[in-house]
Amino acid sequence: MKLRAIAALILIWGLWASPASADNRIIVRTTLGLEGLQQFCSGLPILQNCSVVGALGDPLGQLYLITTPLDLNTLLQLLGNTVGIVDAEADQLLSMVGGLNQVTTPPTGLTDSTPVAYPTNSSTTVWDGYANQPAAQIVRVQAAQNTFHTLGTGIVADIDTGVDPNHPALKAVLLPGYDFTRNQPGGSEMTDYTDTPPSGQSSNIAQVNQSTTAVLDQSSAAILDGNPKYSAFGHGTMVMGIIHLVAPNAQLLPLKAFRSDGTGYLSDVLRAIYYAVQNKANVINMSFDFTSSSAELKKALDYANQNNVICGASAGNDGKQEIVYPAALQADVMGVASTSDTDARSSFSNYGDAIVWVAAPGEGVISTYPFGTYAAGWGTSFSAPFVSGAGALVLALNGNATESTAASVVAHAVPIGPDMGNGRLDLVQALQTMSPGSGADYAISLSPTSTTIQAGQSANLTVSVTPSGGFNNTVKLACSGEPANSTCTLSPPSVTLNGQSSASATVTVQTTARGSALSWPVSWELHQIGPWSMASLCAAWILFCLWLGSSRRLPKKLLQFSGATGMVLTAVLCISCGGGYSAPPGGPPPPPPSGGTPPGVSEIVVTGTWNNVSHAAASQLTVN
């Protein structure tokens, strides 16, 4: 014990006497809390320059970044078994540049700037060379979208250099994000660009860094190419453009943890992971890699996994069979290698089943680029977002999908040889495996089974969707069979089942009131008058006529009119005794009312569809 104390004192004296060096960044996990850690730093004379930079956002509130002139090993020796200090590791400075990935021949799609709507029927237009490029056809983007009727869903976070927030193709789906390099809201990578921006659109194709060629005027390209400050400028915008290509309805969350020179600290990556999970991200894309393991990175990704977040990462561009992170953390992440357009492993791509789950095109992939233009990139950075986009498609078909769900789905890939994981991504082949398992299904019921209403009224029905065999997918609902001049709506239009409980929606059939019918003549049939009543009326009329005839003062025409009236009345009275006219039984019906929902019986049918599986239920509706 005495020897250990003496050794510690010697170590402290040596450090005290040595000149101070630049501060080292240390990630510390502690149960002391912020104030306790600050007191700990100030309480040690040898750590007089120890400074707590801030918390890193883990859910337990135990993770902090500190700076100290001591290196990590020395700090750990001093800390020893200090109560409240759980662990510590160096805050690694990471880089996403370098490697063997280099620009070769720019793809012809960069010259195709024809505007096309994307997604189809939307008001957003993109370049045709981007929407219909070979890489998208190889993984069958449009075929998957059309076959499974999905454009993706959820929030996809990208931990990267940020994004051009005003790019026309991305603007509609971008969330604000966060800049961890500046500790401020917003994930724009344009904050790193301090030179004169391009004055307008150009058709010039120029190399802007080692792995990227862009459609950019020559002077702007000259500013970027070969300038270390901009070695990774545009990287985040390109990665997000590929995610958007696969899943255009997914929202994009830019998390800026890297600067335009491609460098970033591990502590900012950890903060970004925790931020993504706590801000409801469903997918996290990580187009970067490094070779040193990190206990805290694993804990952060374990946390994402526990919250059902799907993660994808690039396998690296050193052309080696080596272990890189995060791709090697296969319980939490799908590592993605790069292939050519002919399904060969890219020469620059790392390989090995320990880091590669699947592969995807990564040579000359066309995507969005800052300044509202487009570029082509080479590297596994541009392969990973195809898989992250696939995660958003999986979520659209199964709202409860997890990392393991997505991994098992995309594992149904096209074999391309050894050391390339499960093969090259095929979105159609992957999503086809999401059909219900053996015995998994759902049933549709509609209540009440019959309803009677008046025209102009609405009928409200309830459709229930009940899972069986653990069915846990989203069922889309449709209504048909409503009578003429009426509408049938569903709220909500789809329900997501959890494999156990039923879900319901409301069906509303709204009919239209009919207009008033034209007046039908009153029946001509008169009720017969009894004989005594008729005799009394005739006698009264004869007396009246005699009185008129005896009066000489009345005009002659009045006398004639009275006589004629008497004759008509006599005829009517005679008819009432049994003759006359009435509408015959079974004659023509009165004319129908104008407009509105006609009377009758209809069968309202609600159909629930998931992929190629559909079930229906019906209810009878009577409109009076």
Coordinates of C-alpha atoms in Angstrom, one line a residue:
M1 CA 0.0 0.0 0.0
K2 CA 2.8 2.4 0.9
L3 CA 4.6 1.6 -2.4
R4 CA 1.4 2.4 -4.4
A5 CA 1.0 5.7 -2.6
I6 CA 4.6 6.6 -3.2
A7 CA 4.3 5.8 -6.9
A8 CA 1.2 8.0 -7.1
L9 CA 2.9 10.9 -5.4
I10 CA 5.9 10.5 -7.8
L11 CA 3.5 10.5 -10.8
I12 CA 1.7 13.6 -9.5
W13 CA 5.0 15.4 -8.9
G14 CA 6.3 14.6 -12.3
L15 CA 3.1 15.8 -13.9
W16 CA 3.1 18.9 -11.7
A17 CA 6.6 19.8 -12.7
S18 CA 6.1 19.1 -16.4
P19 CA 4.9 22.0 -18.6
A20 CA 1.2 22.0 -19.5
S21 CA 0.3 20.5 -22.9
A22 CA -2.7 21.1 -25.2
D23 CA -6.0 19.9 -23.7
N24 CA -7.0 16.3 -24.5
R25 CA -10.7 15.5 -24.9
I26 CA -12.0 12.7 -22.7
I27 CA -15.4 11.1 -22.7
V28 CA -16.3 10.2 -19.1
R29 CA -19.2 8.2 -17.7
T30 CA -19.9 9.0 -14.1
T31 CA -22.7 8.8 -11.6
L32 CA -21.6 12.0 -9.9
G33 CA -23.7 14.3 -12.2
L34 CA -22.6 17.6 -13.7
E35 CA -21.9 19.4 -10.4
G36 CA -20.2 16.4 -8.9
L37 CA -17.9 16.0 -11.9
Q38 CA -17.1 19.7 -11.8
Q39 CA -16.2 19.5 -8.1
F40 CA -14.1 16.4 -8.8
C41 CA -12.1 18.3 -11.4
S42 CA -11.6 21.3 -9.2
G43 CA -10.7 19.2 -6.2
L44 CA -7.6 17.7 -7.7
P45 CA -4.6 20.0 -7.9
I46 CA -3.1 18.0 -10.7
L47 CA -6.3 18.5 -12.7
Q48 CA -6.4 22.2 -12.2
N49 CA -7.0 22.7 -15.9
C50 CA -9.7 19.9 -16.0
S51 CA -12.9 21.4 -17.6
V52 CA -16.3 19.9 -18.1
V53 CA -17.4 20.8 -21.6
G54 CA -20.9 19.4 -21.2
A55 CA -23.3 16.4 -21.2
L56 CA -23.5 14.1 -24.2
G57 CA -27.2 13.4 -24.0
D58 CA -27.4 9.8 -22.9
P59 CA -30.7 8.9 -21.2
L60 CA -29.1 8.2 -17.8
G61 CA -27.4 11.6 -17.7
Q62 CA -24.1 10.0 -17.0
L63 CA -22.0 10.8 -20.1
Y64 CA -19.8 13.9 -20.2
L65 CA -17.0 15.4 -22.2
I66 CA -14.1 16.9 -20.3
T67 CA -10.8 18.5 -21.4
T68 CA -7.5 18.1 -19.6
P69 CA -3.8 18.4 -20.3
L70 CA -3.4 14.8 -19.1
D71 CA -3.5 12.0 -21.6
L72 CA -6.1 9.2 -21.2
N73 CA -3.8 6.6 -19.7
T74 CA -2.4 9.0 -17.1
L75 CA -5.9 10.2 -16.2
L76 CA -7.1 6.6 -15.8
Q77 CA -4.2 5.9 -13.5
L78 CA -5.0 8.9 -11.3
L79 CA -8.7 8.0 -11.2
G80 CA -8.0 4.4 -10.2
N81 CA -11.1 3.2 -8.4
T82 CA -12.5 6.6 -7.7
V83 CA -16.1 6.4 -6.5
G84 CA -18.6 7.7 -9.1
I85 CA -16.3 7.4 -12.2
V86 CA -17.6 4.5 -14.2
D87 CA -15.4 4.7 -17.3
A88 CA -13.5 7.0 -19.6
E89 CA -12.2 6.9 -23.2
A90 CA -10.5 9.2 -25.6
D91 CA -12.7 11.5 -27.7
Q92 CA -11.4 10.2 -31.1
L93 CA -11.1 12.7 -34.0
L94 CA -12.7 10.9 -36.9
S95 CA -12.3 11.5 -40.6
M96 CA -14.6 10.6 -43.5
V97 CA -12.0 11.4 -46.2
G98 CA -9.1 9.4 -47.6
G99 CA -9.3 5.8 -48.8
L100 CA -9.0 4.4 -52.3
N101 CA -12.3 5.6 -53.6
Q102 CA -11.6 8.0 -56.5
V103 CA -13.6 9.6 -59.4
T104 CA -13.3 7.6 -62.6
T105 CA -15.5 8.4 -65.6
P106 CA -18.5 10.7 -64.8
P107 CA -21.8 9.0 -65.5
T108 CA -23.8 10.2 -68.5
G109 CA -26.8 10.9 -66.3
L110 CA -25.1 14.0 -65.1
T111 CA -25.8 15.6 -68.4
D112 CA -29.6 14.7 -68.2
S113 CA -31.1 17.7 -66.5
T114 CA -34.6 17.1 -67.9
P115 CA -37.0 17.9 -65.0
V116 CA -39.3 15.0 -63.9
A117 CA -41.8 14.9 -61.1
Y118 CA -40.4 13.0 -58.1
P119 CA -42.2 11.3 -56.5
T120 CA -44.5 10.8 -59.4
N121 CA -47.5 13.2 -59.5
S122 CA -45.9 15.5 -57.0
S123 CA -45.1 19.2 -57.5
T124 CA -41.3 18.6 -56.8
T125 CA -39.1 18.1 -59.9
V126 CA -35.7 16.5 -60.0
W127 CA -33.2 15.7 -62.8
D128 CA -34.1 12.7 -64.9
G129 CA -30.5 11.6 -64.6
Y130 CA -30.9 11.3 -60.9
A131 CA -34.4 9.7 -60.7
N132 CA -33.7 7.1 -63.4
Q133 CA -30.0 6.3 -62.9
P134 CA -28.5 2.8 -63.3
A135 CA -28.0 2.4 -59.5
A136 CA -31.7 2.9 -58.9
Q137 CA -32.6 0.4 -61.5
I138 CA -30.1 -2.2 -60.2
V139 CA -31.7 -2.2 -56.7
R140 CA -35.1 -1.8 -58.3
V141 CA -36.3 1.4 -56.6
Q142 CA -39.3 2.1 -58.8
A143 CA -40.3 -1.5 -59.1
A144 CA -40.4 -1.8 -55.3
Q145 CA -42.3 1.5 -54.9
N146 CA -44.9 0.4 -57.5
T147 CA -45.2 -3.2 -56.5
F148 CA -45.7 -2.6 -52.8
H149 CA -47.4 0.8 -53.2
T150 CA -45.1 2.6 -50.8
L151 CA -42.7 5.6 -50.9
G152 CA -41.4 5.0 -47.5
T153 CA -42.3 6.6 -44.1
G154 CA -40.9 7.8 -40.8
I155 CA -37.8 9.9 -40.0
V156 CA -34.4 9.1 -41.4
A157 CA -31.5 10.8 -39.6
D158 CA -28.2 11.2 -41.3
I159 CA -25.1 11.8 -39.1
D160 CA -22.9 13.7 -41.6
T161 CA -21.6 17.1 -42.8
G162 CA -25.1 18.5 -42.9
V163 CA -27.3 19.3 -45.9
D164 CA -28.1 22.1 -48.3
P165 CA -31.5 23.1 -46.7
N166 CA -32.6 24.9 -49.9
H167 CA -32.0 22.1 -52.4
P168 CA -35.3 22.0 -54.5
A169 CA -35.3 18.2 -54.4
L170 CA -35.0 17.8 -50.6
K171 CA -36.6 21.0 -49.2
A172 CA -40.1 19.6 -48.8
V173 CA -39.0 16.6 -46.6
L174 CA -36.2 18.2 -44.6
L175 CA -36.5 18.7 -40.8
P176 CA -34.5 21.4 -39.1
G177 CA -31.9 19.1 -37.5
Y178 CA -29.0 20.2 -35.3
D179 CA -25.4 21.3 -35.8
F180 CA -23.2 19.6 -33.1
T181 CA -20.0 21.2 -34.4
R182 CA -21.4 24.6 -33.5
N183 CA -23.9 23.6 -30.8
Q184 CA -26.8 25.3 -32.6
P185 CA -30.1 24.3 -34.2
G186 CA -30.1 23.6 -37.9
G187 CA -28.2 21.0 -39.8
S188 CA -27.0 23.1 -42.7
E189 CA -23.6 22.4 -44.3
M190 CA -23.7 25.7 -46.0
T191 CA -22.5 27.3 -42.8
D192 CA -19.0 25.8 -43.6
Y193 CA -18.8 27.4 -47.0
T194 CA -17.2 30.9 -46.8
D195 CA -16.3 31.6 -50.4
T196 CA -18.3 33.1 -53.2
P197 CA -21.2 30.8 -54.2
P198 CA -21.9 30.0 -57.9
S199 CA -23.8 32.7 -59.7
G200 CA -26.1 30.4 -61.6
Q201 CA -26.7 27.0 -63.0
S202 CA -24.1 25.4 -65.2
S203 CA -23.7 22.4 -67.5
N204 CA -20.0 22.1 -66.7
I205 CA -19.0 18.8 -65.1
A206 CA -16.0 19.1 -62.8
Q207 CA -14.3 17.2 -60.0
V208 CA -14.8 18.9 -56.6
N209 CA -12.9 16.4 -54.4
Q210 CA -11.2 13.0 -54.5
S211 CA -14.5 11.0 -54.7
T212 CA -17.0 13.5 -56.2
T213 CA -17.6 15.1 -59.6
A214 CA -20.4 17.8 -59.8
V215 CA -22.3 19.8 -62.3
L216 CA -20.8 23.1 -61.3
D217 CA -19.1 26.1 -63.0
Q218 CA -15.4 25.8 -63.3
S219 CA -14.5 28.6 -61.0
S220 CA -16.6 27.2 -58.1
A221 CA -15.2 23.8 -58.7
A222 CA -11.7 25.2 -58.6
I223 CA -12.5 26.6 -55.1
L224 CA -13.5 23.2 -53.8
D225 CA -11.1 20.8 -55.6
G226 CA -7.8 20.4 -53.8
N227 CA -8.9 22.6 -50.9
P228 CA -8.5 20.7 -47.6
K229 CA -11.2 22.9 -46.0
Y230 CA -13.8 21.5 -48.4
S231 CA -12.6 17.9 -48.7
A232 CA -16.0 16.5 -47.7
F233 CA -18.2 19.5 -48.6
G234 CA -21.5 18.2 -50.1
H235 CA -21.1 14.8 -48.6
G236 CA -24.2 15.0 -46.4
T237 CA -26.4 16.5 -49.1
M238 CA -25.4 13.7 -51.5
V239 CA -26.1 11.0 -48.9
M240 CA -29.5 12.4 -48.1
G241 CA -30.3 12.6 -51.8
I242 CA -29.8 8.9 -52.1
I243 CA -32.1 8.2 -49.1
H244 CA -34.7 10.4 -50.7
L245 CA -34.3 8.5 -54.0
V246 CA -35.3 5.3 -52.3
A247 CA -37.9 6.6 -49.9
P248 CA -39.2 10.0 -51.1
N249 CA -41.9 10.2 -48.5
A250 CA -39.6 9.8 -45.6
Q251 CA -38.6 12.9 -43.6
L252 CA -34.9 13.7 -43.4
L253 CA -33.2 14.8 -40.2
P254 CA -29.7 16.3 -40.8
L255 CA -27.4 15.9 -37.8
K256 CA -24.2 17.7 -38.5
A257 CA -21.3 16.0 -36.6
F258 CA -18.6 16.5 -39.2
R259 CA -17.1 19.7 -40.7
S260 CA -16.7 20.3 -44.4
D261 CA -13.1 19.1 -44.1
G262 CA -14.5 15.6 -43.2
T263 CA -13.4 15.6 -39.5
G264 CA -15.6 15.1 -36.5
Y265 CA -15.3 14.0 -32.9
L266 CA -16.7 10.8 -31.5
S267 CA -18.4 12.8 -28.8
D268 CA -20.5 14.6 -31.4
V269 CA -21.4 11.3 -33.1
L270 CA -22.6 10.0 -29.7
R271 CA -24.6 13.2 -29.1
A272 CA -26.2 12.8 -32.6
I273 CA -27.2 9.2 -32.0
Y274 CA -28.9 10.1 -28.7
Y275 CA -30.5 13.2 -30.3
A276 CA -31.8 11.1 -33.2
V277 CA -33.5 8.5 -30.9
Q278 CA -34.9 11.2 -28.6
N279 CA -36.3 13.1 -31.5
K280 CA -38.3 10.1 -32.9
A281 CA -35.9 9.1 -35.7
N282 CA -36.8 5.6 -37.1
V283 CA -33.6 5.1 -39.1
I284 CA -30.1 6.4 -38.6
N285 CA -27.6 6.5 -41.5
M286 CA -23.9 6.7 -40.7
S287 CA -21.7 7.0 -43.9
F288 CA -18.4 7.0 -42.1
D289 CA -16.1 4.4 -40.4
F290 CA -13.1 4.2 -38.1
T291 CA -10.9 1.4 -36.9
S292 CA -10.7 2.0 -33.1
S293 CA -13.5 0.4 -31.0
S294 CA -15.5 2.5 -28.6
A295 CA -17.5 1.2 -25.7
E296 CA -19.6 4.3 -25.6
L297 CA -20.5 4.0 -29.3
K298 CA -21.8 0.5 -28.7
K299 CA -23.8 1.7 -25.7
A300 CA -25.3 4.5 -27.8
L301 CA -26.2 2.1 -30.7
D302 CA -27.6 -0.4 -28.2
Y303 CA -29.9 2.3 -26.9
A304 CA -31.0 3.0 -30.5
N305 CA -31.7 -0.7 -31.0
Q306 CA -33.7 -0.9 -27.8
N307 CA -35.9 1.9 -29.2
N308 CA -36.5 0.1 -32.5
V309 CA -34.3 2.3 -34.6
I310 CA -32.9 0.8 -37.8
C311 CA -29.2 1.7 -38.5
G312 CA -27.0 1.5 -41.6
A313 CA -23.3 2.3 -41.9
S314 CA -20.6 2.2 -44.6
A315 CA -18.1 -0.5 -44.6
G316 CA -15.1 1.7 -45.5
N317 CA -13.0 2.4 -48.6
D318 CA -9.6 0.9 -47.8
G319 CA -10.1 -2.1 -50.1
K320 CA -9.3 -4.4 -47.1
Q321 CA -10.8 -7.1 -45.0
E322 CA -10.6 -5.2 -41.8
I323 CA -12.8 -4.4 -38.7
V324 CA -14.3 -0.9 -38.8
Y325 CA -17.0 0.7 -36.7
P326 CA -19.9 1.2 -36.5
A327 CA -20.3 -1.5 -39.3
A328 CA -18.8 -4.2 -37.1
L329 CA -21.5 -3.7 -34.4
Q330 CA -23.8 -6.1 -36.4
A331 CA -26.3 -6.5 -33.5
D332 CA -27.2 -2.9 -34.0
V333 CA -26.1 -1.9 -37.5
M334 CA -26.2 -3.1 -41.1
G335 CA -22.7 -2.6 -42.7
V336 CA -22.8 -1.8 -46.4
A337 CA -20.1 -2.5 -49.0
S338 CA -19.9 -1.1 -52.5
T339 CA -20.5 -2.7 -55.9
S340 CA -20.1 -1.7 -59.5
D341 CA -23.0 -1.5 -61.9
T342 CA -22.1 -5.1 -63.0
D343 CA -22.4 -6.5 -59.4
A344 CA -18.7 -6.8 -58.8
R345 CA -17.1 -5.6 -55.6
S346 CA -15.7 -2.1 -56.0
S347 CA -11.9 -2.2 -55.8
F348 CA -11.9 0.4 -53.0
S349 CA -14.6 -1.3 -50.9
N350 CA -13.8 -3.1 -47.7
Y351 CA -15.1 -6.6 -47.4
G352 CA -15.6 -9.4 -45.0
D353 CA -18.8 -10.8 -43.4
A354 CA -17.7 -9.4 -40.0
I355 CA -18.5 -5.9 -41.3
V356 CA -20.7 -6.4 -44.4
W357 CA -24.3 -7.2 -44.1
V358 CA -25.2 -6.4 -47.7
A359 CA -23.8 -4.4 -50.6
A360 CA -25.2 -1.7 -52.8
P361 CA -24.0 0.3 -55.8
G362 CA -21.3 2.8 -54.9
E363 CA -19.7 3.9 -58.1
G364 CA -20.8 7.1 -59.9
V365 CA -24.0 7.3 -57.9
I366 CA -25.9 10.5 -58.9
S367 CA -27.4 12.5 -56.1
T368 CA -28.2 16.0 -54.9
Y369 CA -25.4 18.5 -54.3
P370 CA -25.2 21.9 -52.7
F371 CA -26.1 25.0 -54.7
G372 CA -29.2 23.2 -56.0
T373 CA -27.2 21.0 -58.4
Y374 CA -26.3 17.4 -58.8
A375 CA -23.1 15.3 -58.5
A376 CA -21.8 11.7 -58.7
G377 CA -19.9 10.0 -55.9
W378 CA -17.7 7.0 -55.4
G379 CA -17.5 5.2 -52.1
T380 CA -19.3 3.1 -49.6
S381 CA -20.7 6.3 -48.2
F382 CA -23.1 6.3 -51.1
S383 CA -23.9 2.6 -50.8
A384 CA -25.1 2.8 -47.2
P385 CA -28.0 5.2 -47.8
F386 CA -29.6 2.7 -50.2
V387 CA -30.0 0.4 -47.2
S388 CA -31.1 3.2 -44.9
G389 CA -33.8 4.2 -47.5
A390 CA -34.8 0.5 -47.6
G391 CA -35.4 0.8 -43.8
A392 CA -38.0 3.5 -44.5
L393 CA -39.7 1.2 -47.0
V394 CA -39.8 -1.6 -44.5
L395 CA -41.4 0.7 -42.0
A396 CA -44.1 1.6 -44.4
L397 CA -45.1 -2.0 -44.7
N398 CA -44.6 -2.8 -41.0
G399 CA -44.9 0.1 -38.6
N400 CA -43.4 -2.0 -35.8
A401 CA -40.2 -3.0 -37.7
T402 CA -37.0 -3.1 -35.7
E403 CA -33.3 -3.3 -36.6
S404 CA -33.5 -7.1 -36.6
T405 CA -36.7 -7.0 -38.8
A406 CA -35.1 -4.7 -41.4
A407 CA -31.8 -6.8 -41.3
S408 CA -33.7 -10.0 -42.0
V409 CA -35.6 -8.4 -44.8
V410 CA -32.7 -6.9 -46.7
A411 CA -30.7 -10.0 -46.2
H412 CA -32.8 -11.5 -49.0
A413 CA -30.3 -10.1 -51.6
V414 CA -28.6 -11.1 -54.8
P415 CA -25.6 -13.3 -54.2
I416 CA -22.4 -11.8 -55.6
G417 CA -19.6 -13.9 -54.1
P418 CA -17.8 -14.4 -50.8
D419 CA -17.0 -11.8 -48.2
M420 CA -19.9 -9.6 -49.3
G421 CA -22.4 -10.5 -46.6
N422 CA -25.8 -11.5 -47.9
G423 CA -25.2 -10.1 -51.4
R424 CA -26.3 -7.0 -53.3
L425 CA -29.5 -5.2 -52.2
D426 CA -32.6 -6.0 -54.2
L427 CA -35.6 -4.0 -52.8
V428 CA -38.3 -6.1 -54.6
Q429 CA -36.8 -9.4 -53.5
A430 CA -36.4 -8.0 -49.9
L431 CA -39.9 -6.6 -49.5
Q432 CA -41.5 -9.7 -50.9
T433 CA -40.3 -11.6 -47.8
M434 CA -42.6 -9.4 -45.6
S435 CA -45.6 -11.5 -46.4
P436 CA -47.3 -12.9 -43.3
G437 CA -45.7 -15.9 -41.7
S438 CA -47.3 -19.3 -41.4
G439 CA -50.7 -18.8 -39.9
A440 CA -50.3 -15.0 -39.7
D441 CA -53.3 -13.2 -41.2
Y442 CA -56.1 -10.7 -40.4
A443 CA -59.9 -10.6 -40.6
I444 CA -62.3 -7.8 -41.5
S445 CA -65.7 -7.2 -40.0
L446 CA -68.3 -4.5 -40.5
S447 CA -71.0 -3.4 -38.1
P448 CA -73.9 -3.0 -38.1
T449 CA -74.7 -5.5 -40.8
S450 CA -77.7 -3.5 -42.0
T451 CA -78.8 0.1 -41.8
T452 CA -81.8 2.1 -43.0
I453 CA -81.7 5.9 -43.6
Q454 CA -83.5 8.6 -45.5
A455 CA -82.0 10.3 -48.5
G456 CA -79.8 13.2 -47.2
Q457 CA -78.8 11.4 -44.1
S458 CA -75.4 9.6 -43.4
A459 CA -74.8 6.1 -42.2
N460 CA -71.9 5.4 -39.9
L461 CA -70.4 2.0 -39.8
T462 CA -67.4 0.5 -37.9
V463 CA -64.8 -1.7 -39.6
S464 CA -62.7 -3.8 -37.4
V465 CA -59.4 -5.5 -38.4
T466 CA -58.3 -8.3 -36.2
P467 CA -54.9 -10.0 -36.4
S468 CA -54.2 -13.7 -36.1
G469 CA -50.9 -15.6 -35.8
G470 CA -49.1 -12.5 -34.8
F471 CA -49.9 -10.4 -37.9
N472 CA -48.3 -7.0 -37.3
N473 CA -48.4 -5.0 -40.5
T474 CA -50.3 -2.0 -41.9
V475 CA -53.6 -2.8 -43.6
K476 CA -54.9 -0.2 -46.2
L477 CA -58.7 0.2 -46.3
A478 CA -61.0 1.0 -49.3
C479 CA -64.8 1.4 -49.5
S480 CA -67.0 0.6 -52.5
G481 CA -70.7 -0.2 -53.3
E482 CA -72.2 3.1 -52.2
P483 CA -75.5 4.2 -53.9
A484 CA -75.6 6.8 -56.6
N485 CA -75.1 10.4 -55.6
S486 CA -73.4 9.5 -52.3
T487 CA -69.9 9.2 -50.9
C488 CA -68.1 6.6 -48.8
T489 CA -65.1 7.7 -46.7
L490 CA -62.8 5.9 -44.2
S491 CA -61.2 7.4 -41.1
P492 CA -58.4 6.5 -40.8
P493 CA -57.7 5.1 -44.3
S494 CA -55.3 2.4 -42.9
V495 CA -54.7 0.7 -39.6
T496 CA -51.5 -0.8 -38.1
L497 CA -51.9 -4.0 -36.2
N498 CA -49.6 -5.1 -33.3
G499 CA -50.1 -8.8 -33.7
Q500 CA -52.5 -9.0 -30.8
S501 CA -55.2 -6.3 -30.6
S502 CA -57.8 -5.3 -33.1
A503 CA -57.8 -1.9 -34.8
S504 CA -60.9 -0.1 -36.1
A505 CA -61.9 2.7 -38.5
T506 CA -65.1 4.6 -39.1
V507 CA -67.0 4.2 -42.4
T508 CA -69.2 7.1 -43.3
V509 CA -71.7 6.9 -46.2
Q510 CA -73.2 10.3 -46.9
T511 CA -76.3 10.4 -49.1
T512 CA -77.8 13.4 -50.9
A513 CA -81.3 14.7 -50.3
R514 CA -83.8 14.4 -53.2
G515 CA -85.5 17.5 -54.6
S516 CA -89.3 18.1 -54.1
A517 CA -91.6 16.1 -56.5
L518 CA -93.9 17.9 -59.0
S519 CA -97.5 18.2 -57.7
W520 CA -99.7 15.3 -59.0
P521 CA -103.3 16.1 -59.8
V522 CA -105.8 15.3 -57.1
S523 CA -107.8 12.1 -58.0
W524 CA -110.9 12.8 -60.0
E525 CA -112.8 10.2 -58.2
L526 CA -115.6 11.7 -56.2
H527 CA -117.3 10.2 -53.2
Q528 CA -120.8 9.1 -54.0
I529 CA -123.6 11.2 -52.5
G530 CA -126.6 9.4 -51.0
P531 CA -130.0 9.6 -52.7
W532 CA -131.7 11.6 -50.0
S533 CA -128.9 14.2 -50.0
M534 CA -129.1 14.5 -53.7
A535 CA -133.0 15.0 -53.6
S536 CA -132.6 17.7 -51.0
L537 CA -130.0 19.6 -53.1
C538 CA -132.1 19.3 -56.3
A539 CA -135.2 20.6 -54.5
A540 CA -133.3 23.6 -53.1
W541 CA -131.9 24.4 -56.5
I542 CA -135.3 24.3 -58.2
L543 CA -136.8 26.7 -55.6
F544 CA -133.9 29.0 -56.2
C545 CA -134.4 29.0 -59.9
L546 CA -138.2 29.7 -59.6
W547 CA -137.5 32.7 -57.4
L548 CA -135.0 34.0 -59.9
G549 CA -137.6 33.5 -62.7
S550 CA -140.3 35.4 -60.8
S551 CA -138.0 38.4 -60.3
R552 CA -138.3 40.8 -63.3
R553 CA -135.7 43.1 -62.0
L554 CA -132.8 40.7 -62.6
P555 CA -130.9 41.0 -65.9
K556 CA -131.6 38.4 -68.6
K557 CA -127.9 37.2 -68.7
L558 CA -127.9 36.5 -65.0
L559 CA -130.9 34.3 -65.5
Q560 CA -129.2 32.4 -68.3
F561 CA -126.1 31.9 -66.2
S562 CA -128.1 30.6 -63.3
G563 CA -129.8 28.1 -65.6
A564 CA -126.6 26.8 -67.0
T565 CA -125.1 26.4 -63.5
G566 CA -128.1 24.4 -62.5
M567 CA -127.6 22.0 -65.4
V568 CA -124.0 21.4 -64.5
L569 CA -124.8 20.8 -60.9
T570 CA -127.5 18.3 -61.8
A571 CA -125.0 16.4 -64.0
V572 CA -122.5 16.2 -61.2
L573 CA -125.0 15.0 -58.8
C574 CA -126.1 12.3 -61.3
I575 CA -122.5 11.1 -61.7
S576 CA -122.0 10.9 -58.0
C577 CA -124.8 8.3 -57.9
G578 CA -122.5 5.7 -59.4
G579 CA -121.1 7.0 -62.7
G580 CA -118.2 9.3 -63.4
Y581 CA -114.4 8.9 -63.7
S582 CA -111.6 7.9 -61.4
A583 CA -108.0 6.9 -62.0
P584 CA -108.0 3.1 -62.7
P585 CA -106.1 0.9 -60.3
G586 CA -102.6 0.1 -61.4
G587 CA -102.3 3.3 -63.4
P588 CA -99.1 5.2 -64.0
P589 CA -97.3 6.1 -60.7
P590 CA -96.5 9.7 -59.7
P591 CA -93.3 11.1 -61.3
P592 CA -90.1 10.5 -59.2
P593 CA -88.5 13.2 -57.2
S594 CA -85.7 15.1 -58.9
G595 CA -81.9 14.5 -58.1
G596 CA -80.5 13.1 -54.8
T597 CA -79.7 9.5 -53.8
P598 CA -82.4 7.2 -55.2
P599 CA -84.3 4.8 -52.9
G600 CA -83.1 1.3 -52.9
V601 CA -80.8 -1.3 -51.2
S602 CA -77.0 -1.2 -51.6
E603 CA -74.2 -3.4 -50.3
I604 CA -71.4 -1.4 -48.7
V605 CA -68.1 -3.3 -49.1
V606 CA -64.9 -2.4 -47.1
T607 CA -61.7 -4.1 -48.4
G608 CA -58.5 -4.3 -46.4
T609 CA -55.2 -4.9 -48.3
W610 CA -51.7 -5.7 -47.3
N611 CA -49.3 -6.4 -50.1
N612 CA -51.0 -9.1 -52.2
V613 CA -53.4 -10.2 -49.4
S614 CA -56.9 -8.7 -49.1
H615 CA -60.0 -9.4 -47.1
A616 CA -63.4 -7.8 -47.3
A617 CA -66.7 -7.3 -45.3
A618 CA -70.1 -6.0 -46.3
S619 CA -73.1 -4.3 -44.8
Q620 CA -76.6 -3.7 -46.3
L621 CA -77.7 -0.1 -46.6
T622 CA -81.3 0.8 -47.4
V623 CA -82.2 4.3 -48.5
N624 CA -85.8 5.3 -48.3

